[in-house]
Coordinates of C-alpha atoms in Angstrom, one line a residue:
Chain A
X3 CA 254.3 -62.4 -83.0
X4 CA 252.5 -65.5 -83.8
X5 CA 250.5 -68.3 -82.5
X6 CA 251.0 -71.9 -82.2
X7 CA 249.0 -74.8 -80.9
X8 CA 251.1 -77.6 -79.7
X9 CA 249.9 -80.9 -77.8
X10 CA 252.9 -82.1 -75.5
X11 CA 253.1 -85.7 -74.0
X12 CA 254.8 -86.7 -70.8
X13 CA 256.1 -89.7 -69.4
X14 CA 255.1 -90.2 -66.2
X15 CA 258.0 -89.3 -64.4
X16 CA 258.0 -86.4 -65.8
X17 CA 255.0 -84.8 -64.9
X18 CA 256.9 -83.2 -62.3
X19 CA 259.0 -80.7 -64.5
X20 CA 257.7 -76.8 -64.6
X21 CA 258.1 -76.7 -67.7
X22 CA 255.6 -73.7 -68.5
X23 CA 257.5 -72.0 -66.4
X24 CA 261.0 -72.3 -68.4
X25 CA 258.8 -71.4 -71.5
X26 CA 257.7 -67.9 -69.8
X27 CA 261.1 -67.3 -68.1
X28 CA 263.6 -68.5 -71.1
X29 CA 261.8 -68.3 -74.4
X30 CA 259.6 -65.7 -73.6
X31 CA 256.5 -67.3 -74.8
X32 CA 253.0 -66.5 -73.4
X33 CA 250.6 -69.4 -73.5
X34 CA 247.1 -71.1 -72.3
X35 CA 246.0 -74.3 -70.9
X36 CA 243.9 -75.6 -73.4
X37 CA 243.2 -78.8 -72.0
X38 CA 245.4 -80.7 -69.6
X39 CA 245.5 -84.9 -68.6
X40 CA 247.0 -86.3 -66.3
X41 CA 247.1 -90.4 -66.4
X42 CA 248.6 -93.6 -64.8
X43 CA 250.4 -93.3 -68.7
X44 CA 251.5 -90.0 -68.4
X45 CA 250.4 -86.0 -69.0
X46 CA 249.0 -84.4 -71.7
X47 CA 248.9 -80.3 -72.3
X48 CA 247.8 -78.7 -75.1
X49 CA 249.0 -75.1 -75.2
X50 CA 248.4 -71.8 -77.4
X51 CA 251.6 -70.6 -77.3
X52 CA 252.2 -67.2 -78.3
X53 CA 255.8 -65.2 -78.9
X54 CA 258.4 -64.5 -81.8
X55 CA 258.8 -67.3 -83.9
X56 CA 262.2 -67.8 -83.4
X57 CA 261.0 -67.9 -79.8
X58 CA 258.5 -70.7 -80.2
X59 CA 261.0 -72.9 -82.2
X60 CA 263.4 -72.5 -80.2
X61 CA 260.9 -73.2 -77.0
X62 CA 259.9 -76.4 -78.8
X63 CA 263.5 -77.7 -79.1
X64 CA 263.3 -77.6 -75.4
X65 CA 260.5 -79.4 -74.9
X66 CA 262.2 -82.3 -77.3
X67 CA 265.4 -81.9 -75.3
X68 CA 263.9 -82.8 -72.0
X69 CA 261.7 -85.8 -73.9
X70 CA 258.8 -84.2 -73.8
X71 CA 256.4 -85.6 -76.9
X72 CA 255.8 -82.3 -79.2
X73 CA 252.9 -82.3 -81.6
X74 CA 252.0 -79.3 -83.6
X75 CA 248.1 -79.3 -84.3
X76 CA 246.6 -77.0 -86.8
X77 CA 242.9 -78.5 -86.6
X78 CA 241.5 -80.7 -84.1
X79 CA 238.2 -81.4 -85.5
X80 CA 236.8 -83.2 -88.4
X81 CA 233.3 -82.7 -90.1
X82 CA 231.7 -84.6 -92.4
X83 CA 230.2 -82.6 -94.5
X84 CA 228.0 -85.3 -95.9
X85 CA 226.2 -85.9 -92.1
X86 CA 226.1 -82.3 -91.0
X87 CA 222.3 -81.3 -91.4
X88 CA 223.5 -77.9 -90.3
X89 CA 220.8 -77.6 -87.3
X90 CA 223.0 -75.8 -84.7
X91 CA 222.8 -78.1 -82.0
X92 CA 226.5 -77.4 -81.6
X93 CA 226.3 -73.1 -81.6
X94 CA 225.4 -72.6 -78.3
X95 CA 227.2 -76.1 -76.8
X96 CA 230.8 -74.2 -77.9
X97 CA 232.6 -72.9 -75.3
X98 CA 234.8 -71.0 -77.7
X99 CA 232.3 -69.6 -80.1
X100 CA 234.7 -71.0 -82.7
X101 CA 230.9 -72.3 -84.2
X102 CA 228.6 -70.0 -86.0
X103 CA 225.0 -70.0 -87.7
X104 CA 225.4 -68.2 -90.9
X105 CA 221.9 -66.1 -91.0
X106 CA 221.8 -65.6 -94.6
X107 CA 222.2 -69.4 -95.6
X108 CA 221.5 -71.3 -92.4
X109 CA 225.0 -73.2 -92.6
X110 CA 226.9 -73.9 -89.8
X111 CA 230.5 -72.1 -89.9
X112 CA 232.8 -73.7 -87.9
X113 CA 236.5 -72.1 -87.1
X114 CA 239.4 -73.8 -86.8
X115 CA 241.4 -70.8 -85.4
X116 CA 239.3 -70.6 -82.6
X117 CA 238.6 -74.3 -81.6
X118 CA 240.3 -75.6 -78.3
X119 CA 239.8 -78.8 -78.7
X120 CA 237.6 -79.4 -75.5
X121 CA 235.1 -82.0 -77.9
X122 CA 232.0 -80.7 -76.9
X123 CA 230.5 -80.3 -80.2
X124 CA 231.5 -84.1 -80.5
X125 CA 229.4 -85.4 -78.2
X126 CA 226.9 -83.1 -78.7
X127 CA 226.4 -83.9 -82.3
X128 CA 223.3 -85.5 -83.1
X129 CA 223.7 -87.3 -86.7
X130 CA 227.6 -87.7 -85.2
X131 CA 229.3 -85.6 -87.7
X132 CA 232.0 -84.4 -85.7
X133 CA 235.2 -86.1 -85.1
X134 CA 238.3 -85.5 -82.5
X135 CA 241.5 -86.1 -84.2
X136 CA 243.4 -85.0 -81.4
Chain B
X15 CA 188.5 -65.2 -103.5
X16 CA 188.1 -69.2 -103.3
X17 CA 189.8 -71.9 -104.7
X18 CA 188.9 -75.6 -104.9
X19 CA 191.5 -79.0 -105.2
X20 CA 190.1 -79.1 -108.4
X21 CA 191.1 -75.8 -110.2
X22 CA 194.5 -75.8 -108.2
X23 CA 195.4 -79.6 -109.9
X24 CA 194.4 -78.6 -113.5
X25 CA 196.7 -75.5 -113.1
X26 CA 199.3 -78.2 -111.7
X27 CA 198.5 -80.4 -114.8
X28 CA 198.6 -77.4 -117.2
X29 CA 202.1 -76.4 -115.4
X30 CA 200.4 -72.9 -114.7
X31 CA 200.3 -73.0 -110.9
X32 CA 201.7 -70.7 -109.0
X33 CA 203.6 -72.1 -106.0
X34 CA 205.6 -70.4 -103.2
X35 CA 207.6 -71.4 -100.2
X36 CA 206.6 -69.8 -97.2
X37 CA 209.7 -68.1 -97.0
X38 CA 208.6 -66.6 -100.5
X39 CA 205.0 -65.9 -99.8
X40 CA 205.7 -64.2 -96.8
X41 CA 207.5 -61.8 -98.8
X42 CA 205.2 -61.6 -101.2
X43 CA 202.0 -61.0 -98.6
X44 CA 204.7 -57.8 -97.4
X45 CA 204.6 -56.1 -100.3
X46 CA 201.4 -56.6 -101.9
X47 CA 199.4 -57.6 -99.0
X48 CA 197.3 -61.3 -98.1
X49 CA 194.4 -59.6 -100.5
X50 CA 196.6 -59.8 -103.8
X51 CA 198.8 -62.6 -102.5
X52 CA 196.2 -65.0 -102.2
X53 CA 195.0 -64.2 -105.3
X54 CA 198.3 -65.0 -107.4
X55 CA 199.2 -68.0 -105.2
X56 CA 197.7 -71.2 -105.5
X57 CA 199.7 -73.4 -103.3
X58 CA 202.0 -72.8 -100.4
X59 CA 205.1 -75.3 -99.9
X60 CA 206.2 -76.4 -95.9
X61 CA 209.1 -78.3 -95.0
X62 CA 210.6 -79.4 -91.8
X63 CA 213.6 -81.7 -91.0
X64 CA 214.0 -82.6 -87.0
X65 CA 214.3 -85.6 -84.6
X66 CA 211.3 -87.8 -84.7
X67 CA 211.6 -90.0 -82.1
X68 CA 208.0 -91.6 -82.9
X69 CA 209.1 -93.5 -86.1
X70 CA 209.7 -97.3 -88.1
X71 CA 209.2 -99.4 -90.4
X72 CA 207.3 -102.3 -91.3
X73 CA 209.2 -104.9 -93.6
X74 CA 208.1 -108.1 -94.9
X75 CA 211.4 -110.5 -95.5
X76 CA 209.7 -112.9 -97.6
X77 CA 209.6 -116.8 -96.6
X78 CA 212.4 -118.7 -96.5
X79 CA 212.4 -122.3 -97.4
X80 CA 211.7 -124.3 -95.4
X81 CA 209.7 -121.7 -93.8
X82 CA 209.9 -119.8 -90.2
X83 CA 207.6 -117.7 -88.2
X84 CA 209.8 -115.3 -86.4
X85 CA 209.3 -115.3 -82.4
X86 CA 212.8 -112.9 -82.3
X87 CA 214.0 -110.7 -84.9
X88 CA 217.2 -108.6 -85.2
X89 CA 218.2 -106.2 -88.1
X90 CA 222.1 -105.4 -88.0
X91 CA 221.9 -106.4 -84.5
X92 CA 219.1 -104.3 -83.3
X93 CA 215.8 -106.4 -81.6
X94 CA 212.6 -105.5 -84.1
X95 CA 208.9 -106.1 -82.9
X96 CA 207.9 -110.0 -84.6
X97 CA 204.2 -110.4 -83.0
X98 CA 202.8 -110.1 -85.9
X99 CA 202.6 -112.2 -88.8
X100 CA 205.4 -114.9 -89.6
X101 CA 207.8 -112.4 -91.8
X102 CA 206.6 -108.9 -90.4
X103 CA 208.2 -107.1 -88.2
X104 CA 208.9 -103.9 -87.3
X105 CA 211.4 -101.6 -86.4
X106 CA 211.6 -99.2 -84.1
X107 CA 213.8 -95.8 -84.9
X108 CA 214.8 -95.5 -80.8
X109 CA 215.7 -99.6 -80.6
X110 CA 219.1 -99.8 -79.5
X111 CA 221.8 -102.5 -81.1
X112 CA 223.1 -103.4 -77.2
X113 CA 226.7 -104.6 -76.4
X114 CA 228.1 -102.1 -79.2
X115 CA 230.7 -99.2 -79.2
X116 CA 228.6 -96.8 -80.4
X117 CA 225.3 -95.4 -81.0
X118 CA 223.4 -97.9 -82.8
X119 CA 219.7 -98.2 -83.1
X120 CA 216.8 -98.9 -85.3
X121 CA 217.2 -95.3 -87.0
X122 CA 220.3 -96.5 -88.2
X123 CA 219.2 -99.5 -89.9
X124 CA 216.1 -97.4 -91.5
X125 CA 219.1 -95.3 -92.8
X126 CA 221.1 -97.8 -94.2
X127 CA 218.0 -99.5 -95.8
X128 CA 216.8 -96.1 -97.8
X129 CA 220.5 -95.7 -98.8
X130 CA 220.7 -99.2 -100.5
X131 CA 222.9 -100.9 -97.7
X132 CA 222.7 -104.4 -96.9
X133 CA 221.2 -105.4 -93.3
X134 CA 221.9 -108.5 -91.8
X135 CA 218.9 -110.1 -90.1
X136 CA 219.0 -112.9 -87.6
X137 CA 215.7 -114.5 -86.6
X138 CA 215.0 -117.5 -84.2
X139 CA 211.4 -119.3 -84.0
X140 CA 210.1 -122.1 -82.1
X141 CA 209.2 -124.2 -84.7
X142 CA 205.7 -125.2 -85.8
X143 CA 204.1 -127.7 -88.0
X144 CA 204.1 -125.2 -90.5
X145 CA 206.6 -123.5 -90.2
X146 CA 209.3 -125.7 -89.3
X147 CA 212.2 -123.7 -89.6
X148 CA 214.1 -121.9 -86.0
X149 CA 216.1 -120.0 -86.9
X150 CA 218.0 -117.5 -90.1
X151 CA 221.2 -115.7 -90.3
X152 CA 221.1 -114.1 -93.5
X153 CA 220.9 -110.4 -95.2
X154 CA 218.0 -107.7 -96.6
X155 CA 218.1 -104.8 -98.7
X156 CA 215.3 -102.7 -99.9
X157 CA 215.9 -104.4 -103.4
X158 CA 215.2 -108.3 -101.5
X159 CA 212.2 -107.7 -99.3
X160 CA 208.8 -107.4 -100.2
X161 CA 207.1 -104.1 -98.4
X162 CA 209.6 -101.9 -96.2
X163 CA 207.3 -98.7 -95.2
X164 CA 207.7 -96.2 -92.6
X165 CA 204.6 -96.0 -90.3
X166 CA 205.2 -93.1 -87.9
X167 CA 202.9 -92.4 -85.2
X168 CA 204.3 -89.8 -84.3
X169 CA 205.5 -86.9 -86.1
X170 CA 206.1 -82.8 -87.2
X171 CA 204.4 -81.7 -84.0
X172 CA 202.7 -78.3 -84.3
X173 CA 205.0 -76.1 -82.8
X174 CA 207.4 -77.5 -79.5
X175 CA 208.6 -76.1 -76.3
X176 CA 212.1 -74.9 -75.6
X177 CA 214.5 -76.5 -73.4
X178 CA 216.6 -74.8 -70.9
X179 CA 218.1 -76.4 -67.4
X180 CA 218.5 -74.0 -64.4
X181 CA 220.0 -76.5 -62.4
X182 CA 223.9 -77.1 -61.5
X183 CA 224.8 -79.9 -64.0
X184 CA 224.6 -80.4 -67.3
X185 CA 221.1 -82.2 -68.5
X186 CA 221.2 -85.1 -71.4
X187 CA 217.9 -84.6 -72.4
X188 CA 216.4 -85.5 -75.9
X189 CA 216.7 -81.8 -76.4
X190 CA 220.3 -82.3 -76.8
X191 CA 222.8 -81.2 -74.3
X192 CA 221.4 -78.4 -71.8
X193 CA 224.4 -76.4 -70.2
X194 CA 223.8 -75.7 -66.4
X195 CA 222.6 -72.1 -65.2
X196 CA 220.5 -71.4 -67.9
X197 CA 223.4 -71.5 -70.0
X198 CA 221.8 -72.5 -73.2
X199 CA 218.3 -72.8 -74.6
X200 CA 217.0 -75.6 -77.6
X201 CA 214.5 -75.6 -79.9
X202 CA 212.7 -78.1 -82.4
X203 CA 210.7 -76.5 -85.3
X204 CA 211.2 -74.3 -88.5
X205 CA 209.0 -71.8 -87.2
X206 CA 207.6 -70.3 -90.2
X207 CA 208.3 -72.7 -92.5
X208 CA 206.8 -75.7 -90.6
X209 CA 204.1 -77.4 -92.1
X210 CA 201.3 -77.3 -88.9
X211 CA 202.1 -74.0 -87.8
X212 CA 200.7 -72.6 -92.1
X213 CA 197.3 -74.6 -91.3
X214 CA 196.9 -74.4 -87.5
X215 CA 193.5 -75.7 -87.4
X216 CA 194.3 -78.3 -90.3
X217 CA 192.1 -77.1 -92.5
X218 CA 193.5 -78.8 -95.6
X219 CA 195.4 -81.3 -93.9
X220 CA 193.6 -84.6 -93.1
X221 CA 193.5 -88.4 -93.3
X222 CA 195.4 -89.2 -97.1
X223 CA 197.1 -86.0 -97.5
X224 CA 199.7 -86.7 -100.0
X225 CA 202.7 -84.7 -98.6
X226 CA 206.7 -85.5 -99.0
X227 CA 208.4 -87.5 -97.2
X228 CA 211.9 -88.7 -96.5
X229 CA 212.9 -87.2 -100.2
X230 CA 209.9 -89.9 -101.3
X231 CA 206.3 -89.3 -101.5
X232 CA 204.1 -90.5 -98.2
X233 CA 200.8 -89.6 -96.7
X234 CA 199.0 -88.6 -93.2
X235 CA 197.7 -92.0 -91.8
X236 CA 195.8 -90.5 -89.0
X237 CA 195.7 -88.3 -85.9
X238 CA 199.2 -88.3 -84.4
X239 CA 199.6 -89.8 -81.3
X240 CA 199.6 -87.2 -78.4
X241 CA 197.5 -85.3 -80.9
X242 CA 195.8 -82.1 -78.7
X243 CA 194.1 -79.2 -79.8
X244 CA 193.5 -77.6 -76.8
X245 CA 196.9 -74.8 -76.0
X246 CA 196.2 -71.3 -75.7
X247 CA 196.6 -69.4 -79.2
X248 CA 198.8 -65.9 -79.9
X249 CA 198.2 -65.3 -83.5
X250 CA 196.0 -68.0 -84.0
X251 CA 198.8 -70.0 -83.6
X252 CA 199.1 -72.8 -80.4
X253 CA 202.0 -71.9 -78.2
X254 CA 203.4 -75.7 -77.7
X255 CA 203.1 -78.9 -78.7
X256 CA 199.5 -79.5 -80.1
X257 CA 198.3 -81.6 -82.9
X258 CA 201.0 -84.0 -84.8
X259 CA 200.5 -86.5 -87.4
X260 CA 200.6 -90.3 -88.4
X261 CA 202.6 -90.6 -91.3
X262 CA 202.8 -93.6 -94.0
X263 CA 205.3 -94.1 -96.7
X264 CA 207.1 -96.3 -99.1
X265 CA 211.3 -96.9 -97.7
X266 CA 211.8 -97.0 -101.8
X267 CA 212.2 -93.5 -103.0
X268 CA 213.1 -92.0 -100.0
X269 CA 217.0 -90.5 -99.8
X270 CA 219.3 -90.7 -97.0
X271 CA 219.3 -86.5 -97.9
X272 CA 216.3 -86.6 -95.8
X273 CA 216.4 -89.9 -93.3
X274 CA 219.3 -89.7 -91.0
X275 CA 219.9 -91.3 -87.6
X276 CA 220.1 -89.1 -85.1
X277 CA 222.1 -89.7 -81.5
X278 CA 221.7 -87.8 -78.5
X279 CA 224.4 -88.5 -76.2
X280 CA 223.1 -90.1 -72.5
X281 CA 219.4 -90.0 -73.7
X282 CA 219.1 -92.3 -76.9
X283 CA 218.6 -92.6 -80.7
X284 CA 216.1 -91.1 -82.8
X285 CA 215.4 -90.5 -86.5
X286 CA 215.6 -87.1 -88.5
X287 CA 213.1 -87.2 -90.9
X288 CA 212.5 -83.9 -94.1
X289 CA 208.3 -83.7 -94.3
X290 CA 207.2 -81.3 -96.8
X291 CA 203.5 -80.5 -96.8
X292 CA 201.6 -78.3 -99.7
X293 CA 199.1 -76.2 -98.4
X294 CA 196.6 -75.0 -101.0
X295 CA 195.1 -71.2 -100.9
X296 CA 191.9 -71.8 -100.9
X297 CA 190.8 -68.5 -99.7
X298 CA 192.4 -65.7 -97.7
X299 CA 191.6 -67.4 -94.7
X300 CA 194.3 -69.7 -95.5
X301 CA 196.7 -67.5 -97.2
X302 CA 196.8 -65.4 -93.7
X303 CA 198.4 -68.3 -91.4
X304 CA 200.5 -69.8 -94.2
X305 CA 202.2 -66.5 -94.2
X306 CA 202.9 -66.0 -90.6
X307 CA 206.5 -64.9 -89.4
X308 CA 208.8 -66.5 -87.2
X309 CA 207.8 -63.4 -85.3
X310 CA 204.4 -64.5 -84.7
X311 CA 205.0 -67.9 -83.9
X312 CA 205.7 -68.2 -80.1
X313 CA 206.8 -71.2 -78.1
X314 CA 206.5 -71.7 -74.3
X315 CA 210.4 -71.9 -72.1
X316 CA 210.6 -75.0 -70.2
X317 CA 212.7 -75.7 -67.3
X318 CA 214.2 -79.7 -67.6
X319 CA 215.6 -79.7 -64.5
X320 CA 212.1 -80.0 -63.2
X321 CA 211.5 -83.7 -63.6
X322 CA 207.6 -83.5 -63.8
X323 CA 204.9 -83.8 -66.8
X324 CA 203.4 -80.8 -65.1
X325 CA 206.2 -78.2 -65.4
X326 CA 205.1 -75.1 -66.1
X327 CA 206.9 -72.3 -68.8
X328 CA 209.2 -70.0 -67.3
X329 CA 209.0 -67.7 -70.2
X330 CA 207.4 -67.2 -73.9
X331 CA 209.4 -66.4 -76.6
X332 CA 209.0 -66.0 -80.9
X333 CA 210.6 -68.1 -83.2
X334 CA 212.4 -64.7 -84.3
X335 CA 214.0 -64.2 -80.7
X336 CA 215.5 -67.8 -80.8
X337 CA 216.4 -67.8 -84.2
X338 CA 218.7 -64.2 -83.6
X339 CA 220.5 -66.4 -81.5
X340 CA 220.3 -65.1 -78.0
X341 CA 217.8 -64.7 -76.0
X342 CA 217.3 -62.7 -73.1
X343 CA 216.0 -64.9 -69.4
X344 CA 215.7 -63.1 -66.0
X345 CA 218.0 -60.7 -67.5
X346 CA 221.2 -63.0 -69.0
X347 CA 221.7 -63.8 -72.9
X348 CA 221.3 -67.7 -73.0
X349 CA 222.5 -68.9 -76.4
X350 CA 220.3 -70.7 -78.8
X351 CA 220.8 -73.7 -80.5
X352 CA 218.3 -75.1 -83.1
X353 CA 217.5 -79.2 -83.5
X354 CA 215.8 -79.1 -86.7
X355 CA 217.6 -77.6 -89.6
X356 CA 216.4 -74.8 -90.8
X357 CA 218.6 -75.0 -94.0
X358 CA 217.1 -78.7 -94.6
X359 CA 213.6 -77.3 -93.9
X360 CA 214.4 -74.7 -96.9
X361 CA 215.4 -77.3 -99.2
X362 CA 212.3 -79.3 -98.9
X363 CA 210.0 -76.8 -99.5
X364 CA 211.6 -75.5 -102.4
X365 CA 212.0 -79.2 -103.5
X366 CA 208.3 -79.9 -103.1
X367 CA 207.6 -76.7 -104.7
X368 CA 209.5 -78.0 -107.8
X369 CA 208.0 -81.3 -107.4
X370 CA 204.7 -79.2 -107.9
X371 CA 205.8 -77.2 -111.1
X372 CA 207.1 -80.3 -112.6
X373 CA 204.0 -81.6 -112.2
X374 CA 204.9 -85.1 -110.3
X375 CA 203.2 -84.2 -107.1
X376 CA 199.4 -83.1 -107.2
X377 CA 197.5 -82.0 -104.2
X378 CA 194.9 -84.0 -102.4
X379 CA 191.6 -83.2 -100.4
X380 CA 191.5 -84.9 -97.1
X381 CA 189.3 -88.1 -97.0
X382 CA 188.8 -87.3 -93.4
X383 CA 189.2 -84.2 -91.4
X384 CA 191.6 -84.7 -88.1
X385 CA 189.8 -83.8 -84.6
X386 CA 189.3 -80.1 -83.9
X387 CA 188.7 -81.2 -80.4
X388 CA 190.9 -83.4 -78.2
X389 CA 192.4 -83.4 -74.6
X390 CA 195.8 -85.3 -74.3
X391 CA 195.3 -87.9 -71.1
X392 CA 197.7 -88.7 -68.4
X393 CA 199.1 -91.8 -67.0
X394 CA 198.0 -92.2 -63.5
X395 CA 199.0 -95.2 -61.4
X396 CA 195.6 -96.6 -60.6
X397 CA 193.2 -99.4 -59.5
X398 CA 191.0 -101.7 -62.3
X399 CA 187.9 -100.2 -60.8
X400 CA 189.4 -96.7 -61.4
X401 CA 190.4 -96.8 -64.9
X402 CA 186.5 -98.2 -65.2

């Protein structure tokens, strides 16, 4: 098994397909809502999808079949090292606990694997040193 | 066992002085006890690096030619005060650049002054016989203008309360971002490595204090606005907000390391400022508070979503509890979050302390001593006759 995080973009006429349900019935993939838009422009979902790989590849060449936008993301936050005064505003702001004060060095430890890309930490970053590239 | 500025500068000058962070005497007073620790340590080194809202700078441009007495002044876009001399002015950290994208304010310029950026300043006058000129669009740096000084009325307050929000939204406080149903809890000091909290009753610090500042060397001015001696002690140690100080130093020689704009998102700018202050061991007295623990060190819970100057604390916890990271409120973990590095606060003290050994910081003996006696006053709305 392994996990994927994808970010899928729909035209607005298409905001009507169930497509997480083709995903769980004919790819056999189990995911999560992440985060999901809907706009005058369109949709946006971002999913952790979890299954074989062959699974999740193949469940992706779906979503391109139908003209769904597909974008794999592997990190969804930026920060600058060189702003971070490692205080910890954004510890206990994380809804994911994908942020961590190291008690040995007073660093903040932030982890990619865990983020979900909900951007709290960004706005909740005093000297601004996180960034959203999603 | 007593010690005087005198002997503790000529062991500075003769590189044999003994200095410790806080973190390191503590240790120290552990094992061998405040007795013998006070006796092998001459000076103790603070540090401290948080949001200081109460902070700017004075700059002098220079005159122009012809010359101008500036009515309106704006650095990079944020307004600075002018009502004072032709080319002072000051600016504010919390001053706010308006009509931008993003945060912008007067912390921001003070940043990209003490890291050697150019600032564009715009100034309009009304003209006068002499000084004719009405207006200049032109550009600063530290290396053009004449004095550029931080003068901060406010700053490392003695210990500060901790924020949490019981209410059903989320609060944008100054605090930073307070999660609804007690679901976080801030803080703003380094505990047992901030400088006010190792001389509570400001024993050895005092009006022209020579302490670090901003990665440069600066100096206690005076009393700290909102300066109060009067919270209840645990430890000999206020729980709150009590004394603070007026600091003064030169923009040249500070480091960006140590300056830093802050922005907290729907409440404003402010300025993150590293002070560093030595204290000298001048007895055990001394020795004993410089090397309390985080454990010792308590600050009062405060409730934001009560809008009033009057709230009262909820709860009272140590500097230990919040920095474990949890801590326990009408039986739920609320999470902590810090707003003053700890890991900066560290760096200064061991900086200062090498500042010390290297003998290019000596210690200073206050010229005055700060109040050991003031009440901070309320604004009341009120009649002329009243405020008689």
């Amino acid at each position: 098994m392994s996990k994927k995080k994808i970010n899928l973009y729909f035209r607005p006429e298409q905001v009507n397909e169930a497509i997480t349900y083709v995903l769980v019935k004919e790819y056999d993939l189990k995911f999560n809502i992440l985060r999901a838009d809907v706009e005058e422009k369109g949709g946006r979902l971002l999913l952790e999808v979890e299954g074989r790989p062959s699974q999740i590849s193949n469940g992706i060449a779906y979503l391109q079949s139908i003209g769904v936008g597909v974008k794999e993301l592997n990190e969804y936050v930026e920060k600058d090292l060189s702003r971070c005064t490692n205080c910890g505003m954004c510890v206990s702001i994380c809804p994911a606990d994908a942020i961590e004060m190291d008690r040995q060095t007073w660093e903040v430890r932030f982890d990619q694997s865990k983020c979900i890309a909900c951007g709290l930490c960004v706005s909740s970053c005093p000297p601004q040193a996180m960034r959203l590239k999603v | 066992m007593k010690r005087t500025y005198e002997e503790i500068n000529a062991k500075i000058q003769q590189g044999d002085a003994v200095v410790m962070t806080a973190e390191e005497a503590i240790k120290l007073a552990e094992s061998k006890g405040i007795e013998k620790a006070a006796k092998e340590v001459d000076i103790v080194t603070t540090g401290t690096f948080g949001a200081m809202c109460s902070s700017g700078a004075f700059i002098n441009f220079g005159h122009s030619e012809p010359p101008i007495r500036m009515k309106r002044v704006w650095l990079n876009g944020v307004p600075a005060y002018a009502g004072i001399a032709a080319v002072d002015a000051y600016i504010g950290a919390t001053e706010e650049r308006e009509d931008y994208g993003q945060p912008y304010g007067g912390a921001h310029v003070i940043e990209d002054l003490v890291a050697g950026k150019a600032v564009h300043l715009r100034a309009t006058a009304a003209g006068t016989d002499c000084y004719p000129r009405k207006d200049i669009d032109t550009y600063i740096s530290l290396r053009t203008v004449n004095q550029a000084y931080m003068y901060n009325p406010r700053n490392i307050y003695q210990n500060y309360g901790v924020a949490t929000n019981s209410s059903e939204r989320a609060l944008f406080t100054y605090m930073g971002k307070l999660l609804p149903h007690y679901g976080n809890m801030t803080y703003s000091s380094a505990g047992q490595l901030s400088p006010l909290l190792k001389d509570p009753h400001l024993r050895t610090i005092g009006i022209g204090t020579r302490i670090f500042m901003g990665g440069g060397i600066g100096y206690v001015a005076w009393e700290g606005t909102q300066y109060k001696t009067t919270p209840r002690e645990l430890n000999g140690v206020p729980v709150g907000s009590a004394r603070s100080l007026a600091l003064i130093g030169d923009l040249r020689g500070m480091s960006p390391e140590f300056v830093q704009a802050l922005s907290f998102t729907g409440y404003g700018i402010s300025l993150g400022i590293g002070i560093g202050v030595p204290i000298p061991i001048l007895d055990e007295d001394i020795m004993r508070t410089a090397v309390l623990r985080d454990d010792q060190i308590f600050a009062p819970v405060l409730d934001y979503a009560i809008q009033s100057r009057g709230r009262k604390p909820i709860a009272e916890v140590s500097y230990a509890q919040l920095r474990s990271g949890t801590v326990e409120l009408f039986g739920k973990k609320v999470q902590t979050s810090s707003l003053s590095s700890y890991y900066k606060a560290r760096i200064i003290a061991d900086r200062l302390k090498r500042m010390i050994e290297e003998k290019e910081f000596t210690l200073t003996r206050p010229v005055e001593q700060l109040p050991r006696e003031r009440m901070q006053r309320a604004l009341d709305v009120c009649s002329e006759e009243d405020v008689l």
